[in-house]
Coordinates of C-alpha atoms and ligand atoms in Angstrom, one line a residue:
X140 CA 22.6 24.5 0.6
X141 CA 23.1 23.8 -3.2
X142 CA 21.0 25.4 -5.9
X143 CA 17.7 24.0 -7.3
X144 CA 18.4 21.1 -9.7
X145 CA 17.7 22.1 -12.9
X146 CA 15.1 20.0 -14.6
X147 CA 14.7 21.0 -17.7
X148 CA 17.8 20.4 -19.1
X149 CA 17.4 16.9 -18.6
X150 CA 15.9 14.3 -21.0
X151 CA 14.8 11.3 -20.7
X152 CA 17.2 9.1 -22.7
X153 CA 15.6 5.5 -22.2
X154 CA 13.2 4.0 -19.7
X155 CA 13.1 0.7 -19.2
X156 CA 11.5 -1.7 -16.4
X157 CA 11.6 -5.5 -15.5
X158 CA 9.9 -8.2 -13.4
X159 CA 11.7 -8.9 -10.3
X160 CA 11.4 -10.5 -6.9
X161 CA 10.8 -8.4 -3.2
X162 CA 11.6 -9.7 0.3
X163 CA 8.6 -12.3 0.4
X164 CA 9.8 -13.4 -3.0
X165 CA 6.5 -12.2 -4.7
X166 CA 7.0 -10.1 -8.3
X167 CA 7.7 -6.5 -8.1
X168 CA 8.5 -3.9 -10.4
X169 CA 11.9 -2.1 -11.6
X170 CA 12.7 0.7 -13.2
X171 CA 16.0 2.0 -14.8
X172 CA 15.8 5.1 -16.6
X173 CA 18.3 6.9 -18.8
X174 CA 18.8 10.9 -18.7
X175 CA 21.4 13.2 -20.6
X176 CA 21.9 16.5 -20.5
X177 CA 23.4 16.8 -16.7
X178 CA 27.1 16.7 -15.6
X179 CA 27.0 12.6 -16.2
X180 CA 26.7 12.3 -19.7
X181 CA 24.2 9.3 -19.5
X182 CA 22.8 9.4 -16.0
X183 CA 20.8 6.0 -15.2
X184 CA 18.2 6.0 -11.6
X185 CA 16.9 2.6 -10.9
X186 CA 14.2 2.3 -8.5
X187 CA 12.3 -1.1 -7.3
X188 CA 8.9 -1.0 -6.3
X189 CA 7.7 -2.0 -2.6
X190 CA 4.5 -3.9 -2.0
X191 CA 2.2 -4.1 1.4
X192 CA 0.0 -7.2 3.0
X193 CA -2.0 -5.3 5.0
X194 CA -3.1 -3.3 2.7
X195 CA -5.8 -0.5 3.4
X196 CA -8.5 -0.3 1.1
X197 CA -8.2 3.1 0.0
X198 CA -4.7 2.2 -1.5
X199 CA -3.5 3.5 -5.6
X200 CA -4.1 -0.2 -7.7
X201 CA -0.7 -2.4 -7.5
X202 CA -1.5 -4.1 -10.9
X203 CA -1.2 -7.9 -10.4
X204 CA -1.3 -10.1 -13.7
X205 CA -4.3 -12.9 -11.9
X206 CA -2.5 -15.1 -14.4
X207 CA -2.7 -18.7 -12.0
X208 CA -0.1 -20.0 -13.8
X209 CA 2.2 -17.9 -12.6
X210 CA 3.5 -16.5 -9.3
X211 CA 0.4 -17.5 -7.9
X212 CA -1.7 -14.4 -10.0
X213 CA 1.1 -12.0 -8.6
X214 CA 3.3 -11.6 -12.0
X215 CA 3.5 -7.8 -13.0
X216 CA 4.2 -8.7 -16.4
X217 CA 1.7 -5.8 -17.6
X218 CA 2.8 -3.0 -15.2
X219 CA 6.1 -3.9 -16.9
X220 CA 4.8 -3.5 -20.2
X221 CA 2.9 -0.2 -18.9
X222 CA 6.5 1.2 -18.9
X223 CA 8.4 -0.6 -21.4
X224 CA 5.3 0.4 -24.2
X225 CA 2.9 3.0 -22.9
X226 CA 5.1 5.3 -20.6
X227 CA 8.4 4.3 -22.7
X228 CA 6.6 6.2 -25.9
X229 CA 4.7 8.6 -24.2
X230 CA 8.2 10.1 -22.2
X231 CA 11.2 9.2 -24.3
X232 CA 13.0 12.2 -25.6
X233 CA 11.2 14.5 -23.6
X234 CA 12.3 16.8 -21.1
X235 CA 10.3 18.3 -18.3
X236 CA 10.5 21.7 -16.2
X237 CA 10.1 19.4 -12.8
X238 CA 9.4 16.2 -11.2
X239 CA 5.9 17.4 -10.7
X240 CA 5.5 17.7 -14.6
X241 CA 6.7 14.1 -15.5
X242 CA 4.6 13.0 -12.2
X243 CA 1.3 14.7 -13.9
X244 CA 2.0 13.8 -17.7
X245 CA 1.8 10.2 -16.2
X246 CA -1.6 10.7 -13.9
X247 CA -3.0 12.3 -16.8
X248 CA -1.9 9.3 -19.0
X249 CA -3.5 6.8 -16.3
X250 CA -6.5 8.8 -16.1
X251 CA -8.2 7.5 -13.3
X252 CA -8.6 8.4 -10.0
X253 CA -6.2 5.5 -8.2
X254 CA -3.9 4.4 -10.7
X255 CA -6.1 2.0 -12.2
X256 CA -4.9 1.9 -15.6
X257 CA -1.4 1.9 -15.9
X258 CA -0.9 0.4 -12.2
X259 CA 0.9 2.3 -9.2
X260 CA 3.3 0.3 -9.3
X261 CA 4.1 1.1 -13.0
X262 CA 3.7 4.6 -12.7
X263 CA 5.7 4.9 -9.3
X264 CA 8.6 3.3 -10.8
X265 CA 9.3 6.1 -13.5
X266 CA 8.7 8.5 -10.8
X267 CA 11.0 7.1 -8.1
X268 CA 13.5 6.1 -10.9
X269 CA 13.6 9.6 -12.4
X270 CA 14.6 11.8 -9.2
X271 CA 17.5 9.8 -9.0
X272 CA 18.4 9.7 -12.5
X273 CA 17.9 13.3 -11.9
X274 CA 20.1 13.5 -8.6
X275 CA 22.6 11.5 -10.4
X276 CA 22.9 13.9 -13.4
X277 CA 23.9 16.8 -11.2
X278 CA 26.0 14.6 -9.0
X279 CA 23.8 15.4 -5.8
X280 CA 22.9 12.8 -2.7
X281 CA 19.1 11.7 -3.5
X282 CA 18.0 12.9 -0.4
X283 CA 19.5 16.8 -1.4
X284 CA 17.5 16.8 -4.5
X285 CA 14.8 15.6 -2.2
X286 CA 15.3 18.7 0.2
X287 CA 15.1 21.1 -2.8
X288 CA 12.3 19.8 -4.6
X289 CA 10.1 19.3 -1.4
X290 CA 11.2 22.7 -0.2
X291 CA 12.1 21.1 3.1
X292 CA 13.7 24.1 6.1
X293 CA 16.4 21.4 7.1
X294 CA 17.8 17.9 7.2
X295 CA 17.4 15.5 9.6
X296 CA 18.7 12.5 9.9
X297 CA 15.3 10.3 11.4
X298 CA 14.5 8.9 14.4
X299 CA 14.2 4.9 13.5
X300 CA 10.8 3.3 14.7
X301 CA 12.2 -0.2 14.7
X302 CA 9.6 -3.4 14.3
X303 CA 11.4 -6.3 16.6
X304 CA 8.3 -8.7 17.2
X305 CA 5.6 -9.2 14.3
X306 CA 2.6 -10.1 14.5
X307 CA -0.4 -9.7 12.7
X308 CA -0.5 -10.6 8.8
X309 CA 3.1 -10.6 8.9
X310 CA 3.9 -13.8 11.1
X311 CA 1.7 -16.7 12.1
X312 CA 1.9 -16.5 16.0
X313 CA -1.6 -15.3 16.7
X314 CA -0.5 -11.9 17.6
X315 CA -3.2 -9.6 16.7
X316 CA -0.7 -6.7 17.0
X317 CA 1.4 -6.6 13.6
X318 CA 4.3 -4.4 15.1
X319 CA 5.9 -4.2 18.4
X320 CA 8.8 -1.5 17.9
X321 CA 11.3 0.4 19.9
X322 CA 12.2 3.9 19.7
X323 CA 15.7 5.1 20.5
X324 CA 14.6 8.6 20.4
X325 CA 16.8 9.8 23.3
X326 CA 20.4 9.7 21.9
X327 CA 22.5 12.5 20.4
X328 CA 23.5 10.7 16.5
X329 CA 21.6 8.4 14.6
X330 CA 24.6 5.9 14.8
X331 CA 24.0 5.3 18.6
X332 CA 20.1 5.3 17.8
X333 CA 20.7 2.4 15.3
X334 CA 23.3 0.4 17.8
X335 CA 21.0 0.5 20.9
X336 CA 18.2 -0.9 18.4
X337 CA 21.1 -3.9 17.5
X338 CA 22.0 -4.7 21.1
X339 CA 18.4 -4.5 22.6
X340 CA 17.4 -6.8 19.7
X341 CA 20.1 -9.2 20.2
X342 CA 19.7 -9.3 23.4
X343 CA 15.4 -9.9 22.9
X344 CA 16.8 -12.8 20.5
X345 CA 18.6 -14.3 24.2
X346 CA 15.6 -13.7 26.5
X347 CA 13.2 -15.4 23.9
X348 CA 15.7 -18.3 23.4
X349 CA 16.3 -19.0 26.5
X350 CA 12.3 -18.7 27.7
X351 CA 12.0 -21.7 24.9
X352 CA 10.4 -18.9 22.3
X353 CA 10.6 -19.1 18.7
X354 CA 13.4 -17.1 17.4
X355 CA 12.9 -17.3 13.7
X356 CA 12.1 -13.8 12.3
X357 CA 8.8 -12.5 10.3
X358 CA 8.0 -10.1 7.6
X359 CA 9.7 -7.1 8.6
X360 CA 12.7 -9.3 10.5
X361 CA 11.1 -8.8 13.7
X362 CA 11.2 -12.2 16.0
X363 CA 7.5 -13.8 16.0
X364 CA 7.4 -16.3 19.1
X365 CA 3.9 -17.8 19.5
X366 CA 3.7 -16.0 23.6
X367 CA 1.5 -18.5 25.5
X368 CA -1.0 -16.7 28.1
X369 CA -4.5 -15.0 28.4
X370 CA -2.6 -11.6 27.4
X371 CA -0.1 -12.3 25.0
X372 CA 0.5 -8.8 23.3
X373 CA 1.2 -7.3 27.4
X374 CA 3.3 -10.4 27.6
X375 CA 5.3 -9.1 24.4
X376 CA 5.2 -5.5 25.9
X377 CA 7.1 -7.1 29.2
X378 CA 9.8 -9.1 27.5
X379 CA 11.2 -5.8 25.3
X380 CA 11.2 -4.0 28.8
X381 CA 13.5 -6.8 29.8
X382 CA 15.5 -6.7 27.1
X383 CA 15.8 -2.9 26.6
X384 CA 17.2 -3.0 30.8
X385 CA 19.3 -6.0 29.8
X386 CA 20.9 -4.4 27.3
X387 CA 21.7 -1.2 29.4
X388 CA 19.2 1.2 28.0
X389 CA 17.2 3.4 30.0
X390 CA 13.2 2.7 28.8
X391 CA 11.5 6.5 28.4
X392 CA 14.7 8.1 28.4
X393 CA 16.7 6.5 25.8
X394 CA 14.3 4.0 23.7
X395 CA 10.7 4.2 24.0
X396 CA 7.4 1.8 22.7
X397 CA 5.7 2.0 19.9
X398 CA 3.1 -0.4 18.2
X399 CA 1.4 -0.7 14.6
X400 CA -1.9 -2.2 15.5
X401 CA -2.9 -2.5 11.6
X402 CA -6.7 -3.1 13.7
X403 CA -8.3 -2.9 10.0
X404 CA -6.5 -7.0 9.9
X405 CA -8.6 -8.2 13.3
X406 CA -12.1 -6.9 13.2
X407 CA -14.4 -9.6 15.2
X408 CA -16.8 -11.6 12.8
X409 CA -19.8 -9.9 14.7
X410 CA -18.8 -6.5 13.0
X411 CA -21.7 -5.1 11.6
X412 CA -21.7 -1.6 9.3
X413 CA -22.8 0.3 12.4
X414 CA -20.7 -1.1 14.9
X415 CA -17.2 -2.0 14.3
X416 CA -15.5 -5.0 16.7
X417 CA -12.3 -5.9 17.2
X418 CA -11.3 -10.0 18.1
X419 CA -8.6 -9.3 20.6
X420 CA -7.5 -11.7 22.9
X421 CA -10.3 -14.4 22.9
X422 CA -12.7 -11.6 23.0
X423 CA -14.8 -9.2 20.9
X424 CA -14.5 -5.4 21.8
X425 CA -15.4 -1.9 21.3
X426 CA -13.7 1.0 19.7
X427 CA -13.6 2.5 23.5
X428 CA -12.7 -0.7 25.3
X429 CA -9.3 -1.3 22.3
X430 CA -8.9 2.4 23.2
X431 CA -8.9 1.3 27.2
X432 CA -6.6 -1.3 26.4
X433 CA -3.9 0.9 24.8
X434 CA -4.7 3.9 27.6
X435 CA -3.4 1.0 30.1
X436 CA -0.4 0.2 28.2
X437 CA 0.5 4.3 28.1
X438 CA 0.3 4.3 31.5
X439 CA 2.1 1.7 31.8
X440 CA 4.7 1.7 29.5
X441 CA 6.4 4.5 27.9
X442 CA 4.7 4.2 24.4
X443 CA 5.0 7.3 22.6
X444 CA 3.0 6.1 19.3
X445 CA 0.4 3.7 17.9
X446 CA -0.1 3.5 14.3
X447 CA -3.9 2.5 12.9
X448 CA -4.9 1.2 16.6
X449 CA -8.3 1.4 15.3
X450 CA -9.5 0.2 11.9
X451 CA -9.8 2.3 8.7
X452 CA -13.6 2.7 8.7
X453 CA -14.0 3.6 12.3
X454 CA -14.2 6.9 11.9
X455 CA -16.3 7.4 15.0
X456 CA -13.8 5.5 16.9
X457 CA -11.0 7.0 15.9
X458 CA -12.8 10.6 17.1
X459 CA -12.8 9.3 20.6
X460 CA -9.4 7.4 20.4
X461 CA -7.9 10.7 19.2
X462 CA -10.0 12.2 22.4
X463 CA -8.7 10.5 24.7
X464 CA -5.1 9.9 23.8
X465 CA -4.3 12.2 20.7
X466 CA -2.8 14.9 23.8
X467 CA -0.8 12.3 25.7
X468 CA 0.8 10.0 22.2
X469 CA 1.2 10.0 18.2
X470 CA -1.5 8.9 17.2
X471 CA -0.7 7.4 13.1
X472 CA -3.1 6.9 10.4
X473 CA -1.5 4.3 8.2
X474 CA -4.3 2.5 6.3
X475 CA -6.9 5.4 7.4
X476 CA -4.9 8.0 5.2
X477 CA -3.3 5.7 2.6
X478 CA -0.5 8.3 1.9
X479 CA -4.0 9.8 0.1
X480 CA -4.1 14.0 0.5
X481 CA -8.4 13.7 0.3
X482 CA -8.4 11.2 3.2
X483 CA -6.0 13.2 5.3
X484 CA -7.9 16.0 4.8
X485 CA -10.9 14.9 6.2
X486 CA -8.7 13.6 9.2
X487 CA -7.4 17.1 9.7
X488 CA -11.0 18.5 9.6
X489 CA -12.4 15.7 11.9
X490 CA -9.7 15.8 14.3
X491 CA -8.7 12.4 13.7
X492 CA -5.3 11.5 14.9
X493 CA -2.5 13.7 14.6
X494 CA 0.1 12.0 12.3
X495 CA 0.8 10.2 9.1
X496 CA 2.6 6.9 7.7
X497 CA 3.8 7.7 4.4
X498 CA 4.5 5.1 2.4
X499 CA 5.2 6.3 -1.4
X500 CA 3.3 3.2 -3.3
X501 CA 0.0 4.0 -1.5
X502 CA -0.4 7.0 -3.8
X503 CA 1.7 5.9 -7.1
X504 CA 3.7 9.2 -7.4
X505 CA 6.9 10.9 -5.6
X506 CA 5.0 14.0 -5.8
X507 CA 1.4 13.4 -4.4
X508 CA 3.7 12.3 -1.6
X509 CA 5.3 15.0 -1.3
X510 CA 1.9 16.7 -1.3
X511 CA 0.6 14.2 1.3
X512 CA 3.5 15.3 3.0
X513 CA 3.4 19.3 2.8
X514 CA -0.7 19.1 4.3
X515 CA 0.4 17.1 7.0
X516 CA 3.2 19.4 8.4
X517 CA 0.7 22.4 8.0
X518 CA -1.7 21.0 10.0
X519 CA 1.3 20.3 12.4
X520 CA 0.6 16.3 12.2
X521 CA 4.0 14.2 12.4
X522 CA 5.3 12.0 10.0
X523 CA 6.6 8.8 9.4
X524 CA 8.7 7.3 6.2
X525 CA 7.4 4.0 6.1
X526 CA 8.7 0.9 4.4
X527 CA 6.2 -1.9 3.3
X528 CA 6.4 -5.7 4.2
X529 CA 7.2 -6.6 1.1
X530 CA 10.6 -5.0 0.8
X531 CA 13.7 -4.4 -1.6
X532 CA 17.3 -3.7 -1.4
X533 CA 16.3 0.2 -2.5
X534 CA 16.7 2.7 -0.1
X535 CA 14.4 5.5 -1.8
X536 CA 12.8 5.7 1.6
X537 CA 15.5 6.5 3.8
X538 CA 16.8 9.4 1.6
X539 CA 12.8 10.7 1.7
X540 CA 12.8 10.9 5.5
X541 CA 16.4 13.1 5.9
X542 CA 15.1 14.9 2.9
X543 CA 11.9 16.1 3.8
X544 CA 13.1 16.6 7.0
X545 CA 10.2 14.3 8.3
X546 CA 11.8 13.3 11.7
X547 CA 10.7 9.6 11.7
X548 CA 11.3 6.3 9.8
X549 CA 9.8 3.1 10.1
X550 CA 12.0 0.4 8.5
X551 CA 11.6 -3.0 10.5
X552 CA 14.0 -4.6 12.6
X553 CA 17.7 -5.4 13.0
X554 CA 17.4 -8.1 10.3
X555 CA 16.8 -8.7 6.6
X556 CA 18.7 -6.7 4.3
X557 CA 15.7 -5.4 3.0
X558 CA 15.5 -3.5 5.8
X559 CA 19.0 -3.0 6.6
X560 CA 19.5 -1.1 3.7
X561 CA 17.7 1.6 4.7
X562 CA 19.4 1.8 8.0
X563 CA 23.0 1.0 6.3
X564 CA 21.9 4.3 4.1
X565 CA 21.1 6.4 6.8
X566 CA 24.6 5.5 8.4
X567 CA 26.2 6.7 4.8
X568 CA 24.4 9.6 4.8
X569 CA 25.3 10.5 8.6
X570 CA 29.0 10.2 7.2
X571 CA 28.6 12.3 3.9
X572 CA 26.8 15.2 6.4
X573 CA 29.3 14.8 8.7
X574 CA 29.2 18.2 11.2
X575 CA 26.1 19.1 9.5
X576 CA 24.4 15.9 10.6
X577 CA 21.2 16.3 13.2
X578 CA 19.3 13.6 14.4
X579 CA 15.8 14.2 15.2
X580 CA 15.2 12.1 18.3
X581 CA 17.5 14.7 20.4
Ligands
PGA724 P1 2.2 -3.5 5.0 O1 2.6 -3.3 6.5 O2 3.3 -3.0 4.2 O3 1.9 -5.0 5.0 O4 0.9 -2.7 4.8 C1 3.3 -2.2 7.0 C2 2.4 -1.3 7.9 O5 1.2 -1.7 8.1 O6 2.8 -0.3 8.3
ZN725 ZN1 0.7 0.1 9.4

């Protein structure tokens, strides 16, 4: 184990961000910052900023320009000049003791309680962008100065929760599911994790060609075929089965199930504030009959998690969806906990589910995740390093999951660089670890 980095002898040299494109295309934010004072003499981080669709509510403010005229409303041109005027004066030529201190000096600039001023995805820019300047100037892996500063007992290379058919908001099949993922939990090294993930997708991509399915990818580079049928999302279910036995995996030994529901994207039109429905399958249903529906599938299937299978006001749902399945499965609160530390400590205290997507631009700063992140493992909840849909070439995330130690990442599928990059990073750092690598799923 190496030392703590030292951060006060770093200073911040320059900071400087830029409009740029993410996955979809859509403006995001980038930030390069300049420190001195380490090993490298002028140590530059960059970090790009990720962006969601299915949002939940409860989400730190991405600040969007709304000018029509360009991108659509979606420029960033003033979270840009957040950083390049008002956190560019505020932190040049300053040094600070931690992360935690540059990560306050800017809440306490933004001054509101979600980011509201200054935009998350200003603020988490600087943040992101200053850990690795940091790692950099002590020539340290990103994800060691993660372990140190995060206090994590090991490192862990993460079990890959991999996204092969979309649905939802991110692909216009009619899905109401947004993620249909496998698991390969059940191998020794991440490398063999990632490669069963390849063939069985590959070998999906055959099975859906050659049933006359779409194999043209969405979002998060999962396939999105249009499945004909009065239960289309079972339908999905049976065709990865198929293609995890085709490939030569062993389903609930080697690679397991796992869905995203993102439910908060399908509630039923007759939804009142009492009663929350959900329009599934030509049909509009109950809290306890979605919960029936997935209590098949585990019985079924061997699904070992389901992310927000109810939506993110349901709290009364979600008590009895926890009931009834928070013993047997992971149950994850994506847009019901928002990466937010208030939120998952009312989830703690209500005993609603039992883990966490974590998704660093919910919140706005490296350390309120980290924060986010330290509650949950108290409270023994499991965790998950999430990407967004709206992706970048940066691999922040992947260095978060082996640096905290968190077990699990969610990244997408076995397409788009955007998302290969995080598994390609993962793959480095197995290398760099070498004898000291562990992978989380064995
Ligand atoms: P999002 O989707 O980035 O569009 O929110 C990812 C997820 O819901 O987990
Ligand atoms: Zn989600």
């Amino acid at each position: 184990m190496s030392t703590k980095p030292a951060f006060s002898s770093l200073k911040i040299e320059s900071i400087h961000a830029r409009e740029i494109l993410d996955s979809r295309g859509f403006p995001t934010v980038e930030v390069d910052l300049v420190l001195s004072g380490g090993k490298i003499a002028n140590a530059r981080g960059t970090a790009l900023v990720p962006s969601g669709a299915s949002t939940g509510e409860g989400e730190a403010l991405e600040l969007r320009d709304g000018d029509k005229a360009r991108y659509s409303g979606k420029g960033v041109l003033k979270a840009v000049s957040n950083v390049n005027e008002i956190l560019k004066s505020a932190l040049v030529g300053k040094t600070f003791a931690s992360l935690e201190a540059l990560d306050e000096a800017m809440i306490a600039l933004d001054g509101t309680p979600n980011k509201a001023k200054l935009g998350a995805n200003a603020v988490l820019g600087v943040s992101m962008a200053y850990l690795r300047a940091a790692a950099i100037s002590h020539e340290m892996p990103l994800f060691e100065v993660i372990s140190q500063v995060y206090g994590s007992e090991g490192i862990t290379l993460p079990v890959p929760m991999m996204n092969i058919i979309n649905g939802g908001k991110h692909a216009d099949n009619g899905l109401a599911i947004q993620e249909f993922m496998i698991v390969p939990r059940g191998f020794s090294k991440f490398s063999e994790a990632l490669r069963a993930g390849s063939e069985i997708f590959h070998t999906l991509k055959k099975i859906l060609h050659d049933r006359g399915l779409s194999t043209g990818v969405g979002d998060e580079g999962g396939f999105a075929p249009a499945v004909p049928g009065a239960n289309p999302h079972e339908e999905v279910i049976k065709l990865i089965m198929q293609a995890i036995e085709k490939a030569g995996y062993e389903a609930g030994k080697q690679v397991f199930l796992a869905f995203d529901c993102a439910a908060s994207e399908f509630l039923a039109k007759t939804s009142t504030k009492e009663k929350t429905l959900y329009a599934f399958e030509g049909k509009d249903r109950t809290a306890s009959e979605m919960t029936a529906i997935y209590s098949a599938w585990v019985e079924k299937y061997p699904v070992i998690s389901i992310e927000d299978g109810l939506a993110e006001h349901d709290w009364a749902g979600w008590a009895e969806h926890t009931e009834v399945l928070g013993k047997k499965i992971q149950l994850v609160g994506d847009d019901l906990f928002v990466t937010n530390i208030t939120f998952l400590k009312q989830g703690i205290d209500r005993k609603i589910a039992n883990s966490i997507l974590i998704k660093v631009n919910q919140i706005g700063t490296v350390t309120e995740t980290f924060r986010t992140m330290q509650m949950a493992k108290a409270a023994k909840y499991t965790q998950v390093s999430s990407h967004r849909s709206g992706e970048t070439e940066d691999s922040f995330i992947a260095d978060l999951a082996v640096g905290t130690d968190c077990g699990q990442i969610k990244t997408g599928s076995l397409s788009r660089t955007d998302r290969i990059a995080k598994y390609n990073q993962l793959l480095r750092i197995e290398e760099k670890l070498g004898s000291r690598a562990r992978y989380a799923g064995k």
